[in-house]
Structures are given as structure tokens and as C-alpha cells.
């Protein structure tokens, strides 16, 4: 099997490029979560919380296992599709960790990247330092992998928004390679950012890819945006209404991220103003005004707090393919 490329998931498909593009658009729905998944996330706090924790664990693999963002994105895709088809029993906090490890492992295998179960689990426990930490052995992880494979009907060459980037960029007919690469890079970053957004799960990968490119164009080449927009919306495979709806959601997402970044920068800047620096600033101002006022500052150790967060085990069970039959040790 060829090494899997998210930008070209149908590398093994023989035929003309037009046939490949048509196959991408006709098959993309098979690589999405079920329709009810989006509605479930809007009404169930449990599934929202489960998904948030799963994504957080997957993203930690960037630091503990040196996984690239594409492998992480693929793991999130597997995770979303799995929990959209498989009921998750509540009250078993170990399930999310076992599922995450299985999804990362499968994604790493598809990308032909080394992934160590033990290293990830050990580093994860050190980082989280929580009482409900679990260590899973290879047989348990392999059983979970089979459960994921079965739920996904073994469709592991996921069609994602990255699969449509090259096609939509070709519609722009850009002549400058550096500008083309800048556009693709920005669109890629937007797609990575969008994986956390529940509101974007209802859109097909092609719609997300087209919207990300349009948003990137809007940011980088505002003068050319109208012509780029026309090129995308006139494409025979694209639903214009869905693209504009997704584009607006993405623009709001990016704007919110920008506002949060500004707030964080301001907060960080304010926190750097220690009592000593404030005192220095006050004294300098007083000298300039020719005053002789004095100021005292007291620093108390009560102003600093440290929070700490154990480790439990996981029992092997038979290889019966139902998640409810995975049991934790008491």
C-alpha cells in the first residue's frame, strides 16, 4: 500500500484527472461523521466534553510523540467518525484515552510514521497528573483499533478538506508560485484551526476546503478576492449557499481567535508589570514632575498558587467487538 497523502487520497486510482476529481466529490460523504452527529453535539454536553478531551489528547501527541499536524488531523477524523456511529457509554473515563491512542496509532500507520504507545501514555500521564490516568497494553489497543476499523468500514484513506486544495487553487490560475504557496499555507492553517469547531462539522470536506481558500484569499489578496470567489462558486461541484455559509462561520472563527489572542497579549503584558516595575515607573514620573512623593510596595507569597493533578490500570478483556465489553480494573 502506498504511503497515504491527505492532499491526494486517491493515489491508487487509475484514470484521468477529471475522473479522480469526480471520484473525490462523489465519495467525500463516506468519510464524514454521520448526519446525526452534529445534532447530537448541539444537544449533548457529554459528547461535546468527550470530543474536546479527545482532541486535546490528540494535540498533545505533537509534543509527546512528535506527530505532525496532518497525522493529528487524520486521527481527529477517525475519532469523529467513530463516535458518530458508535454509542459511547458514560461513566468510563478511560474510554476516551483508549480511543485516542487507537486513532493516533491508525493514523500513524497510514502515514507510515512511528508511534510509541508507551511513550505517549507515559508522557500524557506526566503532563496531566490526574487520578484517572490509565495505562493500556498492546492487546487492548489492538482490539480498539479493530473496533474503529469496523465502525469506519475500513475506509482509512480519508477524504479531507486538504484533498480539494490543489483543485480549487487551480481555478484561480495564479502565475506566481510563491503567492500560490502562501495561499495554500494560509488555507491549511485555517483548516487545522477549524477541526475544533463543532459548527463546521456539518459541512462536506470540499466545502471546508473551498471556504478556507476563499478566506485565505480574502486576507492575503483582497483585490483579487471577487474574481477568486466567482471561480469557486461557479464550479459545478460546489453548492454556493453552503460555501458562503461555511465561509461566514470560518471568518467568525478567525476573528474570535484574533480577539482572544489580543486579550491574551494584553493580559500577558499586564502580568509582567511587577510591583518593582510599577514602582520604577511611578518614581520616574514623579521626578519629571518635580515632586518628592514616595511609594512602597509589598510582595506576599500568598499571591502564587500551584495546582497538581494518579494513575490507575486497565484490565484486558476478550476481543469481543463491542466497546461496552472493555472493562477497567477496580
PDB file of C-alpha atoms in Angstrom:
ATOM      1  CA  UNK A   1       0.000   0.000   0.000  1.00  0.00           C
ATOM      2  CA  UNK A   2       1.251   3.482  -0.932  1.00  0.00           C
ATOM      3  CA  UNK A   3       2.009   5.977   1.805  1.00  0.00           C
ATOM      4  CA  UNK A   4      -1.175   7.920   2.458  1.00  0.00           C
ATOM      5  CA  UNK A   5      -1.235  11.607   1.440  1.00  0.00           C
ATOM      6  CA  UNK A   6      -4.152  13.698   2.737  1.00  0.00           C
ATOM      7  CA  UNK A   7      -3.830  16.014  -0.271  1.00  0.00           C
ATOM      8  CA  UNK A   8      -4.044  13.075  -2.675  1.00  0.00           C
ATOM      9  CA  UNK A   9      -6.056  10.268  -1.030  1.00  0.00           C
ATOM     10  CA  UNK A  10      -6.842   8.508  -4.321  1.00  0.00           C
ATOM     11  CA  UNK A  11      -3.248   7.955  -5.452  1.00  0.00           C
ATOM     12  CA  UNK A  12      -4.035   4.342  -6.256  1.00  0.00           C
ATOM     13  CA  UNK A  13      -6.895   5.324  -8.574  1.00  0.00           C
ATOM     14  CA  UNK A  14      -6.042   4.901 -12.252  1.00  0.00           C
ATOM     15  CA  UNK A  15      -7.599   7.170 -14.833  1.00  0.00           C
ATOM     16  CA  UNK A  16      -7.782  10.786 -15.955  1.00  0.00           C
ATOM     17  CA  UNK A  17      -7.546  13.688 -13.539  1.00  0.00           C
ATOM     18  CA  UNK A  18     -11.182  14.616 -14.206  1.00  0.00           C
ATOM     19  CA  UNK A  19     -12.221  11.118 -13.117  1.00  0.00           C
ATOM     20  CA  UNK A  20     -10.190  11.472  -9.925  1.00  0.00           C
ATOM     21  CA  UNK A  21     -11.765  14.851  -9.111  1.00  0.00           C
ATOM     22  CA  UNK A  22     -15.224  13.470  -9.759  1.00  0.00           C
ATOM     23  CA  UNK A  23     -14.462  10.483  -7.508  1.00  0.00           C
ATOM     24  CA  UNK A  24     -13.334  12.817  -4.718  1.00  0.00           C
ATOM     25  CA  UNK A  25     -16.557  14.801  -4.727  1.00  0.00           C
ATOM     26  CA  UNK A  26     -18.771  11.743  -5.075  1.00  0.00           C
ATOM     27  CA  UNK A  27     -17.029   9.845  -2.253  1.00  0.00           C
ATOM     28  CA  UNK A  28     -16.412  12.570   0.334  1.00  0.00           C
ATOM     29  CA  UNK A  29     -19.640  11.941   2.252  1.00  0.00           C
ATOM     30  CA  UNK A  30     -18.419   8.415   3.039  1.00  0.00           C
ATOM     31  CA  UNK A  31     -15.582   9.943   5.075  1.00  0.00           C
ATOM     32  CA  UNK A  32     -17.716  12.260   7.196  1.00  0.00           C
ATOM     33  CA  UNK A  33     -19.349  11.690  10.581  1.00  0.00           C
ATOM     34  CA  UNK A  34     -22.998  10.651  10.449  1.00  0.00           C
ATOM     35  CA  UNK A  35     -25.609  13.363   9.941  1.00  0.00           C
ATOM     36  CA  UNK A  36     -26.962  12.940  13.479  1.00  0.00           C
ATOM     37  CA  UNK A  37     -23.522  13.604  14.985  1.00  0.00           C
ATOM     38  CA  UNK A  38     -23.729  17.369  14.535  1.00  0.00           C
ATOM     39  CA  UNK A  39     -27.206  17.465  16.090  1.00  0.00           C
ATOM     40  CA  UNK A  40     -26.010  15.271  18.956  1.00  0.00           C
ATOM     41  CA  UNK A  41     -23.156  17.655  19.742  1.00  0.00           C
ATOM     42  CA  UNK A  42     -25.615  20.543  19.849  1.00  0.00           C
ATOM     43  CA  UNK A  43     -27.783  18.830  22.459  1.00  0.00           C
ATOM     44  CA  UNK A  44     -25.449  16.592  24.482  1.00  0.00           C
ATOM     45  CA  UNK A  45     -22.923  18.069  26.891  1.00  0.00           C
ATOM     46  CA  UNK A  46     -21.395  14.619  27.336  1.00  0.00           C
ATOM     47  CA  UNK A  47     -20.412  14.257  23.677  1.00  0.00           C
ATOM     48  CA  UNK A  48     -19.146  17.840  23.496  1.00  0.00           C
ATOM     49  CA  UNK A  49     -16.970  17.224  26.542  1.00  0.00           C
ATOM     50  CA  UNK A  50     -15.844  13.821  25.218  1.00  0.00           C
ATOM     51  CA  UNK A  51     -14.825  15.334  21.872  1.00  0.00           C
ATOM     52  CA  UNK A  52     -12.997  18.255  23.462  1.00  0.00           C
ATOM     53  CA  UNK A  53     -10.952  15.965  25.684  1.00  0.00           C
ATOM     54  CA  UNK A  54     -10.187  13.611  22.786  1.00  0.00           C
ATOM     55  CA  UNK A  55      -8.923  16.472  20.589  1.00  0.00           C
ATOM     56  CA  UNK A  56      -6.861  17.837  23.471  1.00  0.00           C
ATOM     57  CA  UNK A  57      -5.204  14.438  23.931  1.00  0.00           C
ATOM     58  CA  UNK A  58      -4.555  14.078  20.204  1.00  0.00           C
ATOM     59  CA  UNK A  59      -2.936  17.508  20.009  1.00  0.00           C
ATOM     60  CA  UNK A  60      -0.661  16.624  22.925  1.00  0.00           C
ATOM     61  CA  UNK A  61       0.892  13.975  20.675  1.00  0.00           C
ATOM     62  CA  UNK A  62       2.641  16.807  18.852  1.00  0.00           C
ATOM     63  CA  UNK A  63       4.856  17.277  21.885  1.00  0.00           C
ATOM     64  CA  UNK A  64       4.983  13.778  23.395  1.00  0.00           C
ATOM     65  CA  UNK A  65       5.333  11.792  20.159  1.00  0.00           C
ATOM     66  CA  UNK A  66       6.474  14.371  17.576  1.00  0.00           C
ATOM     67  CA  UNK A  67       3.460  13.762  15.345  1.00  0.00           C
ATOM     68  CA  UNK A  68       2.903  16.211  12.508  1.00  0.00           C
ATOM     69  CA  UNK A  69      -0.385  18.189  12.245  1.00  0.00           C
ATOM     70  CA  UNK A  70      -1.620  16.129   9.272  1.00  0.00           C
ATOM     71  CA  UNK A  71      -1.406  12.893  11.255  1.00  0.00           C
ATOM     72  CA  UNK A  72      -3.218  14.555  14.129  1.00  0.00           C
ATOM     73  CA  UNK A  73      -5.914  15.814  11.764  1.00  0.00           C
ATOM     74  CA  UNK A  74      -6.375  12.305  10.396  1.00  0.00           C
ATOM     75  CA  UNK A  75      -6.695  10.940  13.948  1.00  0.00           C
ATOM     76  CA  UNK A  76      -9.390  13.543  14.713  1.00  0.00           C
ATOM     77  CA  UNK A  77     -11.223  12.488  11.548  1.00  0.00           C
ATOM     78  CA  UNK A  78     -11.175   8.842  12.669  1.00  0.00           C
ATOM     79  CA  UNK A  79     -12.319   9.830  16.150  1.00  0.00           C
ATOM     80  CA  UNK A  80     -15.246  11.957  14.920  1.00  0.00           C
ATOM     81  CA  UNK A  81     -16.431   9.290  12.512  1.00  0.00           C
ATOM     82  CA  UNK A  82     -16.156   6.574  15.159  1.00  0.00           C
ATOM     83  CA  UNK A  83     -18.149   8.301  17.893  1.00  0.00           C
ATOM     84  CA  UNK A  84     -20.771   9.369  15.332  1.00  0.00           C
ATOM     85  CA  UNK A  85     -21.534   5.690  14.605  1.00  0.00           C
ATOM     86  CA  UNK A  86     -20.678   4.024  17.915  1.00  0.00           C
ATOM     87  CA  UNK A  87     -22.557   4.767  21.116  1.00  0.00           C
ATOM     88  CA  UNK A  88     -20.172   5.777  23.899  1.00  0.00           C
ATOM     89  CA  UNK A  89     -21.139   4.561  27.385  1.00  0.00           C
ATOM     90  CA  UNK A  90     -20.894   7.218  30.056  1.00  0.00           C
ATOM     91  CA  UNK A  91     -19.085   6.844  33.362  1.00  0.00           C
ATOM     92  CA  UNK A  92     -15.948   5.257  31.861  1.00  0.00           C
ATOM     93  CA  UNK A  93     -13.276   7.982  31.655  1.00  0.00           C
ATOM     94  CA  UNK A  94     -10.700   5.519  30.315  1.00  0.00           C
ATOM     95  CA  UNK A  95     -12.606   5.078  27.028  1.00  0.00           C
ATOM     96  CA  UNK A  96     -11.586   8.445  25.601  1.00  0.00           C
ATOM     97  CA  UNK A  97      -7.897   7.717  26.222  1.00  0.00           C
ATOM     98  CA  UNK A  98      -8.066   4.254  24.693  1.00  0.00           C
ATOM     99  CA  UNK A  99      -9.935   5.597  21.651  1.00  0.00           C
ATOM    100  CA  UNK A 100      -7.429   8.415  21.179  1.00  0.00           C
ATOM    101  CA  UNK A 101      -4.456   6.041  21.297  1.00  0.00           C
ATOM    102  CA  UNK A 102      -6.135   3.729  18.761  1.00  0.00           C
ATOM    103  CA  UNK A 103      -6.963   6.612  16.388  1.00  0.00           C
ATOM    104  CA  UNK A 104      -3.458   8.078  16.585  1.00  0.00           C
ATOM    105  CA  UNK A 105      -1.961   4.627  16.053  1.00  0.00           C
ATOM    106  CA  UNK A 106      -4.097   4.015  12.953  1.00  0.00           C
ATOM    107  CA  UNK A 107      -3.321   7.465  11.553  1.00  0.00           C
ATOM    108  CA  UNK A 108       0.402   6.946  12.145  1.00  0.00           C
ATOM    109  CA  UNK A 109       0.269   3.594  10.344  1.00  0.00           C
ATOM    110  CA  UNK A 110      -1.467   5.201   7.366  1.00  0.00           C
ATOM    111  CA  UNK A 111       1.191   7.923   7.259  1.00  0.00           C
ATOM    112  CA  UNK A 112       3.971   5.387   7.892  1.00  0.00           C
ATOM    113  CA  UNK A 113       5.118   7.250  10.988  1.00  0.00           C
ATOM    114  CA  UNK A 114       6.449   5.600  14.132  1.00  0.00           C
ATOM    115  CA  UNK A 115       4.177   5.952  17.149  1.00  0.00           C
ATOM    116  CA  UNK A 116       5.006   4.525  20.579  1.00  0.00           C
ATOM    117  CA  UNK A 117       2.033   3.558  22.743  1.00  0.00           C
ATOM    118  CA  UNK A 118       4.091   3.526  25.916  1.00  0.00           C
ATOM    119  CA  UNK A 119       5.877   6.827  25.323  1.00  0.00           C
ATOM    120  CA  UNK A 120       2.623   8.634  24.596  1.00  0.00           C
ATOM    121  CA  UNK A 121       0.885   7.210  27.651  1.00  0.00           C
ATOM    122  CA  UNK A 122       3.826   7.871  29.971  1.00  0.00           C
ATOM    123  CA  UNK A 123       4.228  11.473  28.817  1.00  0.00           C
ATOM    124  CA  UNK A 124       0.498  12.034  28.892  1.00  0.00           C
ATOM    125  CA  UNK A 125       0.239  10.889  32.495  1.00  0.00           C
ATOM    126  CA  UNK A 126       3.157  13.132  33.492  1.00  0.00           C
ATOM    127  CA  UNK A 127       1.538  16.139  31.847  1.00  0.00           C
ATOM    128  CA  UNK A 128      -1.981  15.590  33.132  1.00  0.00           C
ATOM    129  CA  UNK A 129      -1.117  14.211  36.577  1.00  0.00           C
ATOM    130  CA  UNK A 130      -4.712  13.173  37.145  1.00  0.00           C
ATOM    131  CA  UNK A 131      -6.169  10.398  39.277  1.00  0.00           C
ATOM    132  CA  UNK A 132      -7.943   8.736  36.371  1.00  0.00           C
ATOM    133  CA  UNK A 133      -4.824   8.071  34.312  1.00  0.00           C
ATOM    134  CA  UNK A 134      -4.680   4.617  32.681  1.00  0.00           C
ATOM    135  CA  UNK A 135      -2.018   2.523  31.012  1.00  0.00           C
ATOM    136  CA  UNK A 136      -3.177   0.228  28.191  1.00  0.00           C
ATOM    137  CA  UNK A 137      -1.256  -2.779  26.903  1.00  0.00           C
ATOM    138  CA  UNK A 138      -0.837  -3.545  23.156  1.00  0.00           C
ATOM    139  CA  UNK A 139      -3.589  -6.224  23.005  1.00  0.00           C
ATOM    140  CA  UNK A 140      -6.162  -3.783  24.407  1.00  0.00           C
ATOM    141  CA  UNK A 141      -5.079  -1.090  21.929  1.00  0.00           C
ATOM    142  CA  UNK A 142      -5.198  -3.513  19.019  1.00  0.00           C
ATOM    143  CA  UNK A 143      -8.732  -4.570  19.945  1.00  0.00           C
ATOM    144  CA  UNK A 144      -9.756  -0.930  19.996  1.00  0.00           C
ATOM    145  CA  UNK A 145      -8.113  -0.401  16.606  1.00  0.00           C
ATOM    146  CA  UNK A 146     -10.202  -3.246  15.175  1.00  0.00           C
ATOM    147  CA  UNK A 147     -13.322  -1.706  16.662  1.00  0.00           C
ATOM    148  CA  UNK A 148     -12.518   1.617  14.983  1.00  0.00           C
ATOM    149  CA  UNK A 149     -11.740  -0.081  11.670  1.00  0.00           C
ATOM    150  CA  UNK A 150     -15.048  -1.923  11.798  1.00  0.00           C
ATOM    151  CA  UNK A 151     -17.050   1.238  12.605  1.00  0.00           C
ATOM    152  CA  UNK A 152     -15.355   3.087   9.710  1.00  0.00           C
ATOM    153  CA  UNK A 153     -15.884   0.173   7.299  1.00  0.00           C
ATOM    154  CA  UNK A 154     -12.121   0.117   6.809  1.00  0.00           C
ATOM    155  CA  UNK A 155     -12.270   3.441   4.920  1.00  0.00           C
ATOM    156  CA  UNK A 156      -8.999   4.803   6.260  1.00  0.00           C
ATOM    157  CA  UNK A 157      -7.834   6.827   3.238  1.00  0.00           C
ATOM    158  CA  UNK A 158      -9.942   9.730   4.457  1.00  0.00           C
ATOM    159  CA  UNK A 159     -11.078  12.401   2.039  1.00  0.00           C
ATOM    160  CA  UNK A 160     -10.495  15.655   3.927  1.00  0.00           C
ATOM    161  CA  UNK A 161     -10.504  19.386   3.032  1.00  0.00           C
ATOM    162  CA  UNK A 162      -6.823  19.032   2.100  1.00  0.00           C
ATOM    163  CA  UNK A 163      -7.854  16.696  -0.714  1.00  0.00           C
ATOM    164  CA  UNK A 164      -9.500  19.608  -2.562  1.00  0.00           C
ATOM    165  CA  UNK A 165      -6.903  22.354  -2.055  1.00  0.00           C
ATOM    166  CA  UNK A 166      -4.955  21.721  -5.258  1.00  0.00           C
ATOM    167  CA  UNK A 167      -8.131  21.502  -7.342  1.00  0.00           C
ATOM    168  CA  UNK A 168      -9.597  24.798  -6.092  1.00  0.00           C
ATOM    169  CA  UNK A 169      -6.245  26.599  -6.336  1.00  0.00           C
ATOM    170  CA  UNK A 170      -6.054  25.556  -9.996  1.00  0.00           C
ATOM    171  CA  UNK A 171      -9.278  27.508 -10.610  1.00  0.00           C
ATOM    172  CA  UNK A 172      -7.517  30.721  -9.543  1.00  0.00           C
ATOM    173  CA  UNK A 173      -4.921  30.418 -12.331  1.00  0.00           C
ATOM    174  CA  UNK A 174      -2.195  32.076 -10.289  1.00  0.00           C
ATOM    175  CA  UNK A 175       1.087  32.665 -12.147  1.00  0.00           C
ATOM    176  CA  UNK A 176       3.364  33.280  -9.158  1.00  0.00           C
ATOM    177  CA  UNK A 177       4.431  30.056  -7.313  1.00  0.00           C
ATOM    178  CA  UNK A 178       5.376  31.858  -4.035  1.00  0.00           C
ATOM    179  CA  UNK A 179       1.955  33.538  -3.899  1.00  0.00           C
ATOM    180  CA  UNK A 180       0.263  30.237  -4.646  1.00  0.00           C
ATOM    181  CA  UNK A 181       2.182  28.555  -1.838  1.00  0.00           C
ATOM    182  CA  UNK A 182       1.352  31.381   0.569  1.00  0.00           C
ATOM    183  CA  UNK A 183      -2.334  30.964  -0.247  1.00  0.00           C
ATOM    184  CA  UNK A 184      -2.198  27.193   0.295  1.00  0.00           C
ATOM    185  CA  UNK A 185      -0.251  27.580   3.550  1.00  0.00           C
ATOM    186  CA  UNK A 186      -2.757  30.047   4.987  1.00  0.00           C
ATOM    187  CA  UNK A 187      -5.712  27.884   3.910  1.00  0.00           C
ATOM    188  CA  UNK A 188      -4.035  24.866   5.509  1.00  0.00           C
ATOM    189  CA  UNK A 189      -3.650  26.710   8.814  1.00  0.00           C
ATOM    190  CA  UNK A 190      -7.316  27.709   8.723  1.00  0.00           C
ATOM    191  CA  UNK A 191      -8.336  24.075   8.141  1.00  0.00           C
ATOM    192  CA  UNK A 192      -6.222  22.944  11.094  1.00  0.00           C
ATOM    193  CA  UNK A 193      -7.847  25.630  13.201  1.00  0.00           C
ATOM    194  CA  UNK A 194     -11.328  24.580  12.055  1.00  0.00           C
ATOM    195  CA  UNK A 195     -11.043  20.994  13.344  1.00  0.00           C
ATOM    196  CA  UNK A 196     -12.067  22.190  16.822  1.00  0.00           C
ATOM    197  CA  UNK A 197     -15.233  23.939  15.624  1.00  0.00           C
ATOM    198  CA  UNK A 198     -18.432  21.963  16.121  1.00  0.00           C
ATOM    199  CA  UNK A 199     -20.363  24.303  13.813  1.00  0.00           C
ATOM    200  CA  UNK A 200     -18.151  23.292  10.876  1.00  0.00           C
ATOM    201  CA  UNK A 201     -18.739  19.542  11.238  1.00  0.00           C
ATOM    202  CA  UNK A 202     -21.922  19.688   9.178  1.00  0.00           C
ATOM    203  CA  UNK A 203     -20.069  20.835   6.047  1.00  0.00           C
ATOM    204  CA  UNK A 204     -18.526  18.491   3.498  1.00  0.00           C
ATOM    205  CA  UNK A 205     -14.711  18.437   3.233  1.00  0.00           C
ATOM    206  CA  UNK A 206     -14.882  20.125  -0.191  1.00  0.00           C
ATOM    207  CA  UNK A 207     -16.944  22.987   1.231  1.00  0.00           C
ATOM    208  CA  UNK A 208     -14.469  23.465   4.091  1.00  0.00           C
ATOM    209  CA  UNK A 209     -11.539  23.383   1.658  1.00  0.00           C
ATOM    210  CA  UNK A 210     -13.136  25.913  -0.692  1.00  0.00           C
ATOM    211  CA  UNK A 211     -14.142  28.213   2.176  1.00  0.00           C
ATOM    212  CA  UNK A 212     -10.668  28.079   3.733  1.00  0.00           C
ATOM    213  CA  UNK A 213      -9.079  29.056   0.418  1.00  0.00           C
ATOM    214  CA  UNK A 214     -11.532  31.914  -0.085  1.00  0.00           C
ATOM    215  CA  UNK A 215     -10.872  33.187   3.427  1.00  0.00           C
ATOM    216  CA  UNK A 216      -7.118  32.954   2.870  1.00  0.00           C
ATOM    217  CA  UNK A 217      -7.533  34.864  -0.396  1.00  0.00           C
ATOM    218  CA  UNK A 218      -9.686  37.475   1.366  1.00  0.00           C
ATOM    219  CA  UNK A 219      -6.874  38.025   3.864  1.00  0.00           C
ATOM    220  CA  UNK A 220      -3.875  37.905   1.515  1.00  0.00           C
ATOM    221  CA  UNK A 221      -5.213  39.153  -1.843  1.00  0.00           C
ATOM    222  CA  UNK A 222      -8.319  41.282  -1.118  1.00  0.00           C
ATOM    223  CA  UNK A 223      -8.246  42.941  -4.535  1.00  0.00           C
ATOM    224  CA  UNK A 224      -8.360  39.578  -6.319  1.00  0.00           C
ATOM    225  CA  UNK A 225     -10.989  38.128  -3.969  1.00  0.00           C
ATOM    226  CA  UNK A 226     -14.062  38.864  -6.161  1.00  0.00           C
ATOM    227  CA  UNK A 227     -12.607  37.001  -9.143  1.00  0.00           C
ATOM    228  CA  UNK A 228     -11.444  34.094  -6.949  1.00  0.00           C
ATOM    229  CA  UNK A 229     -14.880  33.912  -5.346  1.00  0.00           C
ATOM    230  CA  UNK A 230     -16.530  33.766  -8.768  1.00  0.00           C
ATOM    231  CA  UNK A 231     -14.185  30.974  -9.850  1.00  0.00           C
ATOM    232  CA  UNK A 232     -15.048  28.817  -6.839  1.00  0.00           C
ATOM    233  CA  UNK A 233     -18.784  29.480  -6.745  1.00  0.00           C
ATOM    234  CA  UNK A 234     -19.145  28.743 -10.453  1.00  0.00           C
ATOM    235  CA  UNK A 235     -17.584  25.302 -10.025  1.00  0.00           C
ATOM    236  CA  UNK A 236     -20.038  22.550 -10.986  1.00  0.00           C
ATOM    237  CA  UNK A 237     -19.264  20.517  -7.858  1.00  0.00           C
ATOM    238  CA  UNK A 238     -19.898  23.341  -5.384  1.00  0.00           C
ATOM    239  CA  UNK A 239     -23.039  24.387  -3.537  1.00  0.00           C
ATOM    240  CA  UNK A 240     -22.802  28.190  -3.464  1.00  0.00           C
ATOM    241  CA  UNK A 241     -25.084  28.616  -0.465  1.00  0.00           C
ATOM    242  CA  UNK A 242     -23.119  26.108   1.623  1.00  0.00           C
ATOM    243  CA  UNK A 243     -19.774  27.668   0.695  1.00  0.00           C
ATOM    244  CA  UNK A 244     -20.891  31.149   1.780  1.00  0.00           C
ATOM    245  CA  UNK A 245     -22.406  29.765   4.986  1.00  0.00           C
ATOM    246  CA  UNK A 246     -19.177  27.939   5.795  1.00  0.00           C
ATOM    247  CA  UNK A 247     -17.093  30.969   4.808  1.00  0.00           C
ATOM    248  CA  UNK A 248     -19.007  33.151   7.289  1.00  0.00           C
ATOM    249  CA  UNK A 249     -18.564  30.583  10.066  1.00  0.00           C
ATOM    250  CA  UNK A 250     -14.829  30.415   9.370  1.00  0.00           C
ATOM    251  CA  UNK A 251     -14.466  34.173   9.281  1.00  0.00           C
ATOM    252  CA  UNK A 252     -16.159  34.410  12.669  1.00  0.00           C
ATOM    253  CA  UNK A 253     -13.862  31.671  13.988  1.00  0.00           C
ATOM    254  CA  UNK A 254     -10.738  33.513  12.820  1.00  0.00           C
ATOM    255  CA  UNK A 255     -11.987  36.832  14.200  1.00  0.00           C
ATOM    256  CA  UNK A 256     -12.717  35.250  17.575  1.00  0.00           C
ATOM    257  CA  UNK A 257      -9.248  33.696  17.642  1.00  0.00           C
ATOM    258  CA  UNK A 258      -7.731  37.078  16.845  1.00  0.00           C
ATOM    259  CA  UNK A 259      -9.668  38.797  19.620  1.00  0.00           C
ATOM    260  CA  UNK A 260      -8.641  36.106  22.108  1.00  0.00           C
ATOM    261  CA  UNK A 261      -5.003  36.487  21.059  1.00  0.00           C
ATOM    262  CA  UNK A 262      -5.159  40.237  21.619  1.00  0.00           C
ATOM    263  CA  UNK A 263      -6.724  39.743  25.050  1.00  0.00           C
ATOM    264  CA  UNK A 264      -4.024  37.200  25.937  1.00  0.00           C
ATOM    265  CA  UNK A 265      -1.292  39.594  24.812  1.00  0.00           C
ATOM    266  CA  UNK A 266      -2.748  42.415  26.880  1.00  0.00           C
ATOM    267  CA  UNK A 267      -3.135  40.151  29.918  1.00  0.00           C
ATOM    268  CA  UNK A 268       0.411  38.864  29.496  1.00  0.00           C
ATOM    269  CA  UNK A 269       1.749  42.399  29.205  1.00  0.00           C
ATOM    270  CA  UNK A 270      -0.138  43.459  32.316  1.00  0.00           C
ATOM    271  CA  UNK A 271       1.112  40.488  34.322  1.00  0.00           C
ATOM    272  CA  UNK A 272       4.696  41.444  33.515  1.00  0.00           C
ATOM    273  CA  UNK A 273       4.264  44.723  35.397  1.00  0.00           C
ATOM    274  CA  UNK A 274       5.600  43.576  38.752  1.00  0.00           C
ATOM    275  CA  UNK A 275       5.430  45.768  41.878  1.00  0.00           C
ATOM    276  CA  UNK A 276       9.074  46.733  41.275  1.00  0.00           C
ATOM    277  CA  UNK A 277       8.485  47.834  37.679  1.00  0.00           C
ATOM    278  CA  UNK A 278       5.382  49.782  38.700  1.00  0.00           C
ATOM    279  CA  UNK A 279       7.416  51.488  41.427  1.00  0.00           C
ATOM    280  CA  UNK A 280      10.174  52.413  38.950  1.00  0.00           C
ATOM    281  CA  UNK A 281       7.614  53.834  36.556  1.00  0.00           C
ATOM    282  CA  UNK A 282       5.963  55.888  39.285  1.00  0.00           C
ATOM    283  CA  UNK A 283       9.256  57.279  40.538  1.00  0.00           C
ATOM    284  CA  UNK A 284      10.377  58.324  37.063  1.00  0.00           C
ATOM    285  CA  UNK A 285       7.107  60.153  36.533  1.00  0.00           C
ATOM    286  CA  UNK A 286       7.408  61.870  39.904  1.00  0.00           C
ATOM    287  CA  UNK A 287      10.925  63.084  39.155  1.00  0.00           C
ATOM    288  CA  UNK A 288       9.829  64.551  35.850  1.00  0.00           C
ATOM    289  CA  UNK A 289       7.049  66.442  37.569  1.00  0.00           C
ATOM    290  CA  UNK A 290       9.433  67.670  40.263  1.00  0.00           C
ATOM    291  CA  UNK A 291       7.555  66.046  43.124  1.00  0.00           C
ATOM    292  CA  UNK A 292       9.006  64.263  46.129  1.00  0.00           C
ATOM    293  CA  UNK A 293       6.287  61.674  46.675  1.00  0.00           C
ATOM    294  CA  UNK A 294       7.297  58.197  47.850  1.00  0.00           C
ATOM    295  CA  UNK A 295       5.774  54.812  47.267  1.00  0.00           C
ATOM    296  CA  UNK A 296       6.055  51.418  48.977  1.00  0.00           C
ATOM    297  CA  UNK A 297       5.221  48.014  47.555  1.00  0.00           C
ATOM    298  CA  UNK A 298       4.850  44.716  49.359  1.00  0.00           C
ATOM    299  CA  UNK A 299       5.036  41.317  47.714  1.00  0.00           C
ATOM    300  CA  UNK A 300       3.450  38.400  49.612  1.00  0.00           C
ATOM    301  CA  UNK A 301       3.949  34.701  48.824  1.00  0.00           C
ATOM    302  CA  UNK A 302       0.164  34.200  49.080  1.00  0.00           C
ATOM    303  CA  UNK A 303      -0.140  35.666  45.583  1.00  0.00           C
ATOM    304  CA  UNK A 304       1.239  32.485  43.972  1.00  0.00           C
ATOM    305  CA  UNK A 305      -0.554  29.107  43.644  1.00  0.00           C
ATOM    306  CA  UNK A 306       0.450  25.715  42.250  1.00  0.00           C
ATOM    307  CA  UNK A 307      -2.037  23.068  41.232  1.00  0.00           C
ATOM    308  CA  UNK A 308      -1.194  19.408  40.973  1.00  0.00           C
ATOM    309  CA  UNK A 309      -3.102  16.656  39.443  1.00  0.00           C
ATOM    310  CA  UNK A 310      -2.643   9.277  39.639  1.00  0.00           C
ATOM    311  CA  UNK A 311      -2.616   6.521  37.755  1.00  0.00           C
ATOM    312  CA  UNK A 312      -4.894   3.530  37.529  1.00  0.00           C
ATOM    313  CA  UNK A 313      -4.813   0.460  35.383  1.00  0.00           C
ATOM    314  CA  UNK A 314      -6.822  -1.107  32.658  1.00  0.00           C
ATOM    315  CA  UNK A 315      -7.887  -4.770  32.611  1.00  0.00           C
ATOM    316  CA  UNK A 316      -7.679  -6.853  29.452  1.00  0.00           C
ATOM    317  CA  UNK A 317     -10.938  -8.297  28.185  1.00  0.00           C
ATOM    318  CA  UNK A 318     -11.840 -10.730  25.424  1.00  0.00           C
ATOM    319  CA  UNK A 319     -11.672  -9.484  21.854  1.00  0.00           C
ATOM    320  CA  UNK A 320     -15.489  -9.198  21.520  1.00  0.00           C
ATOM    321  CA  UNK A 321     -16.120  -6.238  19.222  1.00  0.00           C
ATOM    322  CA  UNK A 322     -18.290  -4.099  21.491  1.00  0.00           C
ATOM    323  CA  UNK A 323     -16.950  -1.125  23.346  1.00  0.00           C
ATOM    324  CA  UNK A 324     -19.180  -1.869  26.346  1.00  0.00           C
ATOM    325  CA  UNK A 325     -17.209  -5.065  26.892  1.00  0.00           C
ATOM    326  CA  UNK A 326     -13.943  -3.254  27.542  1.00  0.00           C
ATOM    327  CA  UNK A 327     -13.714  -3.191  31.341  1.00  0.00           C
ATOM    328  CA  UNK A 328     -11.455  -1.263  33.665  1.00  0.00           C
ATOM    329  CA  UNK A 329      -9.823  -2.755  36.730  1.00  0.00           C
ATOM    330  CA  UNK A 330     -11.156  -1.841  40.111  1.00  0.00           C
TER     331      UNK A 330
END
